[in-house]
Short mmCIF file of C-alpha atoms and ligand atoms in Angstrom, two decimals:
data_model
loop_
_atom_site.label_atom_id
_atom_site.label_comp_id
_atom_site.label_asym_id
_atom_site.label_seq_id
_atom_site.Cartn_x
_atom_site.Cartn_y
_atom_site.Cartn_z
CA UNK A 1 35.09 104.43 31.56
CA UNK A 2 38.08 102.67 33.02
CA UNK A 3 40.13 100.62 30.75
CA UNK A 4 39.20 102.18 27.92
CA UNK A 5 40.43 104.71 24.96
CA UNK A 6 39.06 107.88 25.21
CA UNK A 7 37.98 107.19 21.08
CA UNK A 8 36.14 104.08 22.19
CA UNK A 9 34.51 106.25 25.10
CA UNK A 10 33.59 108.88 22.83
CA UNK A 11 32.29 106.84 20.04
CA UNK A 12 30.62 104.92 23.28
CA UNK A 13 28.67 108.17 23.88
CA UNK A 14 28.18 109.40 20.65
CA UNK A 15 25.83 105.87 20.22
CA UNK A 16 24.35 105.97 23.54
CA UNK A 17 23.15 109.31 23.28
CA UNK A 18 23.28 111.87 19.86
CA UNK A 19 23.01 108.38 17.69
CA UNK A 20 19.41 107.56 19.46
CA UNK A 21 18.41 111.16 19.11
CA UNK A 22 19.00 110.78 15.58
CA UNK A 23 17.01 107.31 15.37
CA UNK A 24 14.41 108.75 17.15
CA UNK A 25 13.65 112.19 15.21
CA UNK A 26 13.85 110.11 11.95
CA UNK A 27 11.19 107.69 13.21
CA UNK A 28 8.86 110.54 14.09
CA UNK A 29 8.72 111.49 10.52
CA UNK A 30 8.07 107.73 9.53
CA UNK A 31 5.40 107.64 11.27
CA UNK A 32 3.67 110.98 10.25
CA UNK A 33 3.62 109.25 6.86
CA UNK A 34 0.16 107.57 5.29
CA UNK A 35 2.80 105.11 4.76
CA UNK A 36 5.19 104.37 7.46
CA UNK A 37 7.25 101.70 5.59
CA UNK A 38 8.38 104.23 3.49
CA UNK A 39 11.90 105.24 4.13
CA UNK A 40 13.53 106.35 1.43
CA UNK A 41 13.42 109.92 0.74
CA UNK A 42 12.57 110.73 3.91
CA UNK A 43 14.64 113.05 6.76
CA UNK A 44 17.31 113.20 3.96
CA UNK A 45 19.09 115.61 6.12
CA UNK A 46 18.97 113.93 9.34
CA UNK A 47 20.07 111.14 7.85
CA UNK A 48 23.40 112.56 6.28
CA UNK A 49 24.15 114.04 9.69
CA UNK A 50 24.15 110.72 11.06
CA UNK A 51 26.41 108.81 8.42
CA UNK A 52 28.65 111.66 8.81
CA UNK A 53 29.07 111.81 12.77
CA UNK A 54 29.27 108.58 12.94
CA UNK A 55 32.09 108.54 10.07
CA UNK A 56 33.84 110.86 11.54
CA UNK A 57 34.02 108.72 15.28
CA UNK A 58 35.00 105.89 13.28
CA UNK A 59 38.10 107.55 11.19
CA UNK A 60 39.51 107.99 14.71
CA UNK A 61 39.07 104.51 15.75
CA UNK A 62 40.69 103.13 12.94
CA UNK A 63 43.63 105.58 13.17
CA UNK A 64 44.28 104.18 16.44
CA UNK A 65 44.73 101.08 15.68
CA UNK A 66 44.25 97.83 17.55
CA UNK A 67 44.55 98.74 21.00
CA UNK A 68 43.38 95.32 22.35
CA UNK A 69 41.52 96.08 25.56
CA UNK A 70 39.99 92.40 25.77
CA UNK A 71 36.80 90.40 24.87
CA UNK A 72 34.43 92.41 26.91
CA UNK A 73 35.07 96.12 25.85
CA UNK A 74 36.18 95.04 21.81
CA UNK A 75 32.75 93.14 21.81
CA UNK A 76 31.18 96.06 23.08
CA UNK A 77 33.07 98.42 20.31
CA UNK A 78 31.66 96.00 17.70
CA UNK A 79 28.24 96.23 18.54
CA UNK A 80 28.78 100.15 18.55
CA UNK A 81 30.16 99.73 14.96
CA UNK A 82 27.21 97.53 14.17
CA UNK A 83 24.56 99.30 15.69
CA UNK A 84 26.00 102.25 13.31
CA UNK A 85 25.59 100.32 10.76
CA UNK A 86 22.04 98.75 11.44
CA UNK A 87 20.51 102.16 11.49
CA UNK A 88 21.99 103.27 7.86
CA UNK A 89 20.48 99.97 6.87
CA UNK A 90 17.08 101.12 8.45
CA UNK A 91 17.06 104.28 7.36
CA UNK A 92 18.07 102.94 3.71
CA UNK A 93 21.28 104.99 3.27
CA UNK A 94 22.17 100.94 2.29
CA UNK A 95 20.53 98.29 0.96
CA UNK A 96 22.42 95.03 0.14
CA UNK A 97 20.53 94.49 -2.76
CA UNK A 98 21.28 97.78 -4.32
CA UNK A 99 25.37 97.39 -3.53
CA UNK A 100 28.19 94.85 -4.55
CA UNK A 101 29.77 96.19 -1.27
CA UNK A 102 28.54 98.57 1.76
CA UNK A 103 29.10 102.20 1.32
CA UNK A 104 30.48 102.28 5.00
CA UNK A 105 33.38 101.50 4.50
CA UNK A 106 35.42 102.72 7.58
CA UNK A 107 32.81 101.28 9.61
CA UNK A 108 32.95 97.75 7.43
CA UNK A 109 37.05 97.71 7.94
CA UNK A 110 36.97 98.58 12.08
CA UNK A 111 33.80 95.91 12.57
CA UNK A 112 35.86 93.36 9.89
CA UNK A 113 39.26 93.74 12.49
CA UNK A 114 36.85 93.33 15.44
CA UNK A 115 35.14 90.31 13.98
CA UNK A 116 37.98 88.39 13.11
CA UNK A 117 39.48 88.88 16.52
CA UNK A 118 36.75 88.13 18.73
CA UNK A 119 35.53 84.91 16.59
CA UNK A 120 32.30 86.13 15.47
CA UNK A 121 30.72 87.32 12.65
CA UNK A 122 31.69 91.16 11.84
CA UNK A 123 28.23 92.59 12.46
CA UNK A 124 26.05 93.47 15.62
CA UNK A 125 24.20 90.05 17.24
CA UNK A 126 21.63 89.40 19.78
CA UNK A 127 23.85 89.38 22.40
CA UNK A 128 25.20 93.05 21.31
CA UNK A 129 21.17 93.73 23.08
CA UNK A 130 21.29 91.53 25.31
CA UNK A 131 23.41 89.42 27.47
CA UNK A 132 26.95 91.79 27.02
CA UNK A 133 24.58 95.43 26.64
CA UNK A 134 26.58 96.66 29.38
CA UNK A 135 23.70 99.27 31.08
CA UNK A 136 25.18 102.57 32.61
CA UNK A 137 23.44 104.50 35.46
CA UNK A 138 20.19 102.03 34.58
CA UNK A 139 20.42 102.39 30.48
CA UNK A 140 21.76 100.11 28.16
CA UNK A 141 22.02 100.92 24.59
CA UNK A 142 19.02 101.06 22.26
CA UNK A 143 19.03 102.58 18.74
CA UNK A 144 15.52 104.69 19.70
CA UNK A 145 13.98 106.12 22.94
CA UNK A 146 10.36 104.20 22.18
CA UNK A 147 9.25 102.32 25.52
CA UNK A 148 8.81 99.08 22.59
CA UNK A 149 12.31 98.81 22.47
CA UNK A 150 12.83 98.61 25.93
CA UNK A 151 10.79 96.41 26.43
CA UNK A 152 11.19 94.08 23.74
CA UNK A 153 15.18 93.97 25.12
CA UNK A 154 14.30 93.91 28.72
CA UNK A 155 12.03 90.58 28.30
CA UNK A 156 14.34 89.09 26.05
CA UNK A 157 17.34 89.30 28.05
CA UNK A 158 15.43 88.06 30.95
CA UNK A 159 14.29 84.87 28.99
CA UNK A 160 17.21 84.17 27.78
CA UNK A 161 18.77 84.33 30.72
CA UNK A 162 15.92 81.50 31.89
CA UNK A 163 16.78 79.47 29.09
CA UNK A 164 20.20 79.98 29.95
CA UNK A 165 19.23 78.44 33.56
CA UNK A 166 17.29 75.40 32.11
CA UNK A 167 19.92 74.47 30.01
CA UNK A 168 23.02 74.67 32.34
CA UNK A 169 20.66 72.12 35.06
CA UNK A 170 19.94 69.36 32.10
CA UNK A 171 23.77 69.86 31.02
CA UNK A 172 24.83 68.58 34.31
CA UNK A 173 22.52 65.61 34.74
CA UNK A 174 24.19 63.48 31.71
CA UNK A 175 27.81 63.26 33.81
CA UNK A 176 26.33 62.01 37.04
CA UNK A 177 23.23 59.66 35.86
CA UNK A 178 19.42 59.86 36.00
CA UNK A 179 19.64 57.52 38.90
CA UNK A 180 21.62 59.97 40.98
CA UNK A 181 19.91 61.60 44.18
CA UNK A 182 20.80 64.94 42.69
CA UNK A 183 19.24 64.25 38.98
CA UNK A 184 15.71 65.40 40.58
CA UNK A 185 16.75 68.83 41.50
CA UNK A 186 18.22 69.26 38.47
CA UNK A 187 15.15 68.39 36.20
CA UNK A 188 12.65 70.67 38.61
CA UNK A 189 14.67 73.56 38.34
CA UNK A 190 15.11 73.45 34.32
CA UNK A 191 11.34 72.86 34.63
CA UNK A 192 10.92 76.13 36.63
CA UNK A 193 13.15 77.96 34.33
CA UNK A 194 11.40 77.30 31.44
CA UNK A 195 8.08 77.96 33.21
CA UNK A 196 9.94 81.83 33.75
CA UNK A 197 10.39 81.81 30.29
CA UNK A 198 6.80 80.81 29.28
CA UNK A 199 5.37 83.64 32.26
CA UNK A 200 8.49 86.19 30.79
CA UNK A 201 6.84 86.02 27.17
CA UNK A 202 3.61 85.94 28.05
CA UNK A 203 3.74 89.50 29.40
CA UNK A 204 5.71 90.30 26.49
CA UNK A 205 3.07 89.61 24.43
CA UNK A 206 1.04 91.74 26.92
CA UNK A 207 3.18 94.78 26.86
CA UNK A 208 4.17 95.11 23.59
CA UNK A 209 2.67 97.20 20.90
CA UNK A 210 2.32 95.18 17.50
CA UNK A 211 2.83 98.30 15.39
CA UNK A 212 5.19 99.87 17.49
CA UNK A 213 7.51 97.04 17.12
CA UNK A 214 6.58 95.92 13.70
CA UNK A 215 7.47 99.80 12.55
CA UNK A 216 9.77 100.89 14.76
CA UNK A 217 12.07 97.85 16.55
CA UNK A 218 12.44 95.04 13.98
CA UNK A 219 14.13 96.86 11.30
CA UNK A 220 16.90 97.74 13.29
CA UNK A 221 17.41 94.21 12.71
CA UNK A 222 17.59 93.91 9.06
CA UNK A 223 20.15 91.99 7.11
CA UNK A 224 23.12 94.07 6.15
CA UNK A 225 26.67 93.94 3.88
CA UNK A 226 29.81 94.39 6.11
CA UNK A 227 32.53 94.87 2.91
CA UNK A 228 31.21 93.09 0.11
CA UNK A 229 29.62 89.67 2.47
CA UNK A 230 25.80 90.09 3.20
CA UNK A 231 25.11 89.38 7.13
CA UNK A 232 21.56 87.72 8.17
CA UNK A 233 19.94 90.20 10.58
CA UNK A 234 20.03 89.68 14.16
CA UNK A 235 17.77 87.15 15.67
CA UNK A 236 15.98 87.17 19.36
CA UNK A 237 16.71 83.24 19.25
CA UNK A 238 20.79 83.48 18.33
CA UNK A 239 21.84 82.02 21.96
CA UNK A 240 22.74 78.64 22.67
CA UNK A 241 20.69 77.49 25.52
CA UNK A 242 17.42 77.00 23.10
CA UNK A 243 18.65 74.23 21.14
CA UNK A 244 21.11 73.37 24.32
CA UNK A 245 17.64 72.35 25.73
CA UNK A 246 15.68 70.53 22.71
CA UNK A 247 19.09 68.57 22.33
CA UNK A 248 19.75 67.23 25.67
CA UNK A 249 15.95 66.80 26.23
CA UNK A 250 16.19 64.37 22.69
CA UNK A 251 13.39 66.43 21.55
CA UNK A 252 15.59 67.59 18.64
CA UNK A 253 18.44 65.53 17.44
CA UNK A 254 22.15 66.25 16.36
CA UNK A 255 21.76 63.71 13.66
CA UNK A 256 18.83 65.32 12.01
CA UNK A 257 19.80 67.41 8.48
CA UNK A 258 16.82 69.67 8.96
CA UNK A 259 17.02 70.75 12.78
CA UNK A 260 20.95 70.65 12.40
CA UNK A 261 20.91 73.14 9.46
CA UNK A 262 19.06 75.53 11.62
CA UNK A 263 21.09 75.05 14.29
CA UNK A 264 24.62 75.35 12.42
CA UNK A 265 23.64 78.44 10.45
CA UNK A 266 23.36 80.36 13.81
CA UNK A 267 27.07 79.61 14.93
CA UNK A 268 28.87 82.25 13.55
CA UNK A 269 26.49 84.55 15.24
CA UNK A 270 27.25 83.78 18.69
CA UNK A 271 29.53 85.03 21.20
CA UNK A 272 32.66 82.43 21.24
CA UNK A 273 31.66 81.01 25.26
CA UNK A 274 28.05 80.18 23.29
CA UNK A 275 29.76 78.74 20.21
CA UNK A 276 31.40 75.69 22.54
CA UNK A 277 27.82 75.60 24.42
CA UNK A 278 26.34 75.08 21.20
CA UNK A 279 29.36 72.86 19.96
CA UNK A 280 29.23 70.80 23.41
CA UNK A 281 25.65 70.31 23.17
CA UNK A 282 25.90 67.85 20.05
CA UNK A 283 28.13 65.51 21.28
CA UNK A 284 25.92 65.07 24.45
CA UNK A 285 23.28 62.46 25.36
CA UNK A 286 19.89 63.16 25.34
CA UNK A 287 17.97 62.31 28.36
CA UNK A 288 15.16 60.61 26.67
CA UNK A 289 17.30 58.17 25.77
CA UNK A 290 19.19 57.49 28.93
CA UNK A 291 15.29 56.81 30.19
CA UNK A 292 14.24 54.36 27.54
CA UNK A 293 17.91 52.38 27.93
CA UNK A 294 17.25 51.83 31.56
CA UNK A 295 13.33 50.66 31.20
CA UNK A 296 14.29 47.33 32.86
CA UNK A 297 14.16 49.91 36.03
CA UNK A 298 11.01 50.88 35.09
CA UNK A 299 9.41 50.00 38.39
CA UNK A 300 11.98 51.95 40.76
CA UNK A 301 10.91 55.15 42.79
CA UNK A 302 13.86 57.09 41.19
CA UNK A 303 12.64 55.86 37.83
CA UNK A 304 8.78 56.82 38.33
CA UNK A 305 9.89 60.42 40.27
CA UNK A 306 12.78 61.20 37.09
CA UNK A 307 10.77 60.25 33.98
CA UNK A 308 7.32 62.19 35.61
CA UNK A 309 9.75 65.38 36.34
CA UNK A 310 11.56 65.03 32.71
CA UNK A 311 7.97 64.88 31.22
CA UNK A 312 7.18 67.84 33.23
CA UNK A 313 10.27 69.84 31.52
CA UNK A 314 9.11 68.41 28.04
CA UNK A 315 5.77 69.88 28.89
CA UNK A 316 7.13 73.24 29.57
CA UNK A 317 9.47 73.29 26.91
CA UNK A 318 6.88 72.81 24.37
CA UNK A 319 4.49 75.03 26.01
CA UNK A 320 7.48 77.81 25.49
CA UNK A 321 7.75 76.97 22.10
CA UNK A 322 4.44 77.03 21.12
CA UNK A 323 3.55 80.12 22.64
CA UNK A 324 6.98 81.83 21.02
CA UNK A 325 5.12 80.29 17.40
CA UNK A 326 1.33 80.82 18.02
CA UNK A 327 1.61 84.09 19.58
CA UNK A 328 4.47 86.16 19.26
CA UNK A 329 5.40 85.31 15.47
CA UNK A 330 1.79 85.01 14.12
CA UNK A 331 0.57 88.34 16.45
CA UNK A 332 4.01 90.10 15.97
CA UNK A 333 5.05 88.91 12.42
CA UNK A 334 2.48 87.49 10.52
CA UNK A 335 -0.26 89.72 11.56
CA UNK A 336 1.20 92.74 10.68
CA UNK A 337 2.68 91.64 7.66
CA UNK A 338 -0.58 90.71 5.73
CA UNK A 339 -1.60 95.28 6.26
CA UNK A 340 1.31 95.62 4.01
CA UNK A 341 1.95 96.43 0.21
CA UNK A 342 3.82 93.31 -1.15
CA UNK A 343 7.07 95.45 -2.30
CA UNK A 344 7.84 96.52 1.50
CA UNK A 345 7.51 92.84 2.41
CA UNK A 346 11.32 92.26 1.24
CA UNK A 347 13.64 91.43 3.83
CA UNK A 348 10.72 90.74 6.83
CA UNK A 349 12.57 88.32 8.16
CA UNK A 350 15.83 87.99 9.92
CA UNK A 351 17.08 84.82 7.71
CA UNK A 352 16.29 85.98 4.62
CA UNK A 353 13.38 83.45 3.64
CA UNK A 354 10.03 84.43 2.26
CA UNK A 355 7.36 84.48 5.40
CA UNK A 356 5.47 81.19 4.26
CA UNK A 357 9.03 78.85 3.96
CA UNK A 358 10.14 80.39 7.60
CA UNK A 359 6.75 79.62 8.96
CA UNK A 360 7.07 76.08 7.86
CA UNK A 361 10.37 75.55 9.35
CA UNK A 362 9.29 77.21 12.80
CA UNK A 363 6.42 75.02 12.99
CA UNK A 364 8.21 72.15 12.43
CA UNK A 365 10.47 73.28 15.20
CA UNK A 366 7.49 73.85 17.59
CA UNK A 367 6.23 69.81 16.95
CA UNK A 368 9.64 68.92 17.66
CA UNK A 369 9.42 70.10 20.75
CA UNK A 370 5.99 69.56 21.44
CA UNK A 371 6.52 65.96 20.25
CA UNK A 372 3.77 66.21 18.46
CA UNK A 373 2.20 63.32 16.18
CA UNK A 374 3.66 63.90 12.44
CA UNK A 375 4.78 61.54 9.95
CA UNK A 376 6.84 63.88 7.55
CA UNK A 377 9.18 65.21 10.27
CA UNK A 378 10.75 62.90 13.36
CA UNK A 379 9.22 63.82 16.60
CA UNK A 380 9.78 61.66 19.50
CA UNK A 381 5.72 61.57 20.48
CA UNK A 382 6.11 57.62 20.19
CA UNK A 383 8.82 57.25 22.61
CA UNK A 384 7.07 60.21 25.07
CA UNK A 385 4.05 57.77 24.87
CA UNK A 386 6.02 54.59 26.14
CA UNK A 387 7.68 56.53 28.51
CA UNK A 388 4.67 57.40 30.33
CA UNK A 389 3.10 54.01 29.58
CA UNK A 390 6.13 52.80 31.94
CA UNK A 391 5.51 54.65 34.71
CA UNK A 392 1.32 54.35 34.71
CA UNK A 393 0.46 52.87 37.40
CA UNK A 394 -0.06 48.96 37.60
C1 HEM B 1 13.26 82.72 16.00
C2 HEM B 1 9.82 86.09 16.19
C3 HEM B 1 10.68 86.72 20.92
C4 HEM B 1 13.50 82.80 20.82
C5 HEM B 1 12.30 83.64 15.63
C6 HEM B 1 11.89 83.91 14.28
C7 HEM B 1 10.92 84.83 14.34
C8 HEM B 1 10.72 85.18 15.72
C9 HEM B 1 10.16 85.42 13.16
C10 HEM B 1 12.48 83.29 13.03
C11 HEM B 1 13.80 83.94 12.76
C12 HEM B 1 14.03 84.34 11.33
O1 HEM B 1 13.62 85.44 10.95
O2 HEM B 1 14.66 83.55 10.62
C13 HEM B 1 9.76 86.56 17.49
C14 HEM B 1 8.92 87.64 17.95
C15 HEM B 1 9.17 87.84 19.27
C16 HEM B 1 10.16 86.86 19.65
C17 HEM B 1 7.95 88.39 17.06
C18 HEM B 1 8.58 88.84 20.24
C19 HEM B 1 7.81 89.84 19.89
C20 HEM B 1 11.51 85.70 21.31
C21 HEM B 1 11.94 85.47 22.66
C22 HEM B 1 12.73 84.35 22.63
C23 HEM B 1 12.80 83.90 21.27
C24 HEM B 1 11.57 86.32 23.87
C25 HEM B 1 13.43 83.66 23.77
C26 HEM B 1 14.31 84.26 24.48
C27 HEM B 1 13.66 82.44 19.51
C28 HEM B 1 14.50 81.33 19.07
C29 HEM B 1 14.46 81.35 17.67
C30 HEM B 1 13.57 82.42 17.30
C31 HEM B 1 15.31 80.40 19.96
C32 HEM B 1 15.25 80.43 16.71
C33 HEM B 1 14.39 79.47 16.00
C34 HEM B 1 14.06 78.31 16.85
O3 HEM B 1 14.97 77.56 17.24
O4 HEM B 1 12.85 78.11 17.12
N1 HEM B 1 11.57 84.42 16.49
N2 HEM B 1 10.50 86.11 18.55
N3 HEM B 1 12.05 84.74 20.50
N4 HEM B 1 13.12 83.05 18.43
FE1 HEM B 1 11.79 84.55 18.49
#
C-alpha cells in the first residue's frame, strides 16, 4: 500500500479479509436452514459484529477527511464502502422498503463524498468486481470465500474484457471507411472477440453452481438506500462495450425509446472513462448503414469480403446474446426462482422489475441483436436479408 492512508489500508484489509470471514460464517448458517432464503433472524450476533467493525473503520475515514489520492484508489475506497453496505443489505440489517433512509449512515455520508467526486453513483458497481478489483498476491476482493463467487467474477471480467475488445475494433472502422484495407482486420477481430465471449460464458454456464449462486452470490447484489435515494443493484451487464457493439453494428439504434431507456438508465452506474464510451457511442454511425448507402458497390471484392465479415460479427453477436438469455438467465434466474415461496421473490432482480416484465425486455434485446423477424419491436432482419441478397453470388 503505497499512496495510500493507513485508514484506507486498514479499512482495505478489514474488507478483504475479517469482512469475508464474516460473510462467509453467516452463509453457513443460511444454508443449514430448511429454508435458505430466510435471513432475518438469523446469526443475529455475527451480524452486529459486522455493522459494528465496519462502523467503527468508517468513523475514521470520515474523520480524515478528503484526502484526495486520485480516481483509482477513491474508486477503490467506494467500492469498500459499498461492499459494506451490500452485505448489511444481504444479511437484512436494511431493507429499503422498511426505511425512509439507510441506517448506515457514516457509511451513506463517506460513499455520498466519494460518489459525487468520482462522477458515479454513490454505491458499489460492476466494475467495483470487475475491471478496477485491484487483486493482491492473486486475490481480489469478494464478499464470501465460495469457489461460485470466484468464478462468477473471474468469467465476467474476462468477457467483459472481450466485449471490451470487440467494441474498441468496430469503434475505429467508422473514421477510416468500410472501403479501407484496414476495415477487414478490424471486423475479424471484433468477430473473434465476441466468439471469446460466447466460449467465456459457455463454461460459465459449465462451472457454475445454480444454487450456489442463486443463494449465495446474487444477493450481494441487491438494491440498496445510500441516505434516503434507493440504488438499483449491481448488474453483470453495467459496462459500455455491450451496447457500444449493438449500436455501431445498427443492430440497436440510438433513436429507439425502448433500447435507449435501457441504455440511459445504466449511465450513472458506470465508471466516468465508460460514461463517454457509452455517450460517444450514440452519436456514431452504425455500420449497417454505411453498407446499405454504398450498395451501388455492391459488386466490389472489398464490398463482398466487408459485408460477409460484418455478417459474421452480427452472427456472433447474437449468438452471445442469446446464449446470455436462453441459458444463463432462464438456468440461473428463472429456474431457480420458480423453487421459491412468492414472498422471497421481492427484489430478484437487479432493476427492480417483476421477473416476467424483465424477461420481456431481455428478449426483446436478444431479437435485436439476433435481428430476428418481429413486427412489434424494430429489428433490422429486413435490411440483414438485402445485405446478403447483395453479395449472393450472380
Ligand atoms: C443483464 C443475468 C452473466 C451481460 C442481465 C440481467 C439478468 C442477467 C437477469 C437483467 C438485469 C436486471 O436485473 O435488470 C445473468 C446471469 C449471468 C449473467 C444469471 C451468469 C450466471 C453475464 C455475463 C455478461 C452479461 C458474463 C457479459 C459480460 C449482461 C448485459 C446485461 C445483462 C450486457 C444488460 C442487459 C442487456 O443489454 O442485455 N443479466 N447475466 N451477463 N447481462 Fe447478464
Amino acid at each position: 500500500h503505497s499512496a495510500t492512508t493507513p485508514r484506507v489500508a486498514a479499512f482495505d484489509d478489514w474488507i478483504r479479509n475479517r469482512f469475508i470471514d464474516l460473510n462467509s460464517e453467516l452463509e453457513d448458517l443460511y444454508e443449514a436452514q430448511e429454508n435458505r432464503s430466510q435471513v432475518a433472524g438469523v446469526g443475529d450476533d455475527l451480524k452486529q459484529v459486522l455493522v459494528d467493525e465496519g462502523r467503527e473503520l468508517i468513523v475514521d475515514l470520515l474523520e480524515e477527511g478528503n484526502t484526495d489520492e486520485g480516481f483509482d484508489r477513491a474508486f477503490e475506497l467506494l467500492g469498500n464502502v459499498g461492499y459494506y453496505m451490500a452485505a448489511c443489505r444481504r444479511h437484512d440489517i436494511t431493507e429499503p422498503s422498511r426505511e425512509r433512509t439507510s441506517p448506515l449512515a457514516e457509511a451513506s455520508a463517506l460513499a455520498m463524498h466519494l460518489g459525487a467526486s468520482l462522477g458515479t453513483v454513490p454505491r458499489f458497481v460492476s466494475s467495483h468486481m470487475e475491471t478496477y478489483n485491484r487483486s493482491i498476491n492473486g486475490r481480489y476482493r469478494t464478499f464470501t470465500w465460495r469457489p461460485a463467487e470466484k468464478i462468477f467474477l473471474d468469467y465476467n471480467t474476462r468477457s467483459a474484457l472481450a466485449y471490451m475488445r470487440a467494441a474498441d475494433a468496430l469503434g475505429r472502422i467508422h473514421p477510416m471507411g468500410l472501403s479501407h484495407p484496414a476495415a477487414n482486420d478490424l471486423l475479424v477481430d471484433a468477430r473473434n472477440a465476441l466468439d471469446d465471449v460466447l466460449r467465456l460464458n459457455t463454461e460459465l454456464a459449465d462451472r457454475l453452481d445454480v444454487d450456489e449462486f442463486f443463494f449465495c452470490v446474487r444477493p450481494y447484489y441487491k438494491p440498496y438506500r445510500v441516505g434516503s435515494q434507493e440504488y438499483r443493484g449491481a448488474n453483470a451487464g453495467d459496462f459500455a462495450a455491450f451496447n457500444q457493439v449493438d449500436m455501431l453494428l445498427g443492430l440497436c439504434l440510438p433513436t429507439e425509446a425502448q433500447y435507449t431507456q435501457i441504455v440511459i438508465e445504466k449511465i450513472p452506474y458506470l465508471t466516468p472513462d465508460e460514461q463517454r464510451r457509452l455517450h460517444d457511442s450514440f452519436r456514431h454511425p452504425n455500420l449497417l448503414d454505411s453498407l446499405l448507402e454504398q450498395r451501388e458497390h455492391a459488386g466490389e471484392a472489398w464490398f463482398r469480403e466487408n459485408a460477409q465479415a460484418y455478417l459474421e460479427v452480427c452472427a456472433a453477436h447474437g449468438a452471445a446474446a442469446a446464449h446470455h438469455h436462453d441459458e444463463l438467465v432462464a438456468r440461473f434466474i428463472t429456474a431457480p426462482s420458480t423453487g421459491i415461496p412468492p414472498e422471497f421473490l421481492e427484489g430478484i432482480t437487479a432493476s427492480g422489475p417483476p421477473l416476467d416484465v424483465l424477461l420481456r425486455a431481455l428478449e426483446g434485446l436478444r431479437d435485436r441483436r439476433l435481428a430476428a423477424p418481429r413486427d412489434d419491436i424494430p429489428t433490422r432482419h429486413d435490411d440483414l436479408v438485402e445485405l446478403r441478397s447483395l453479395i449472393a453470388a450472380p
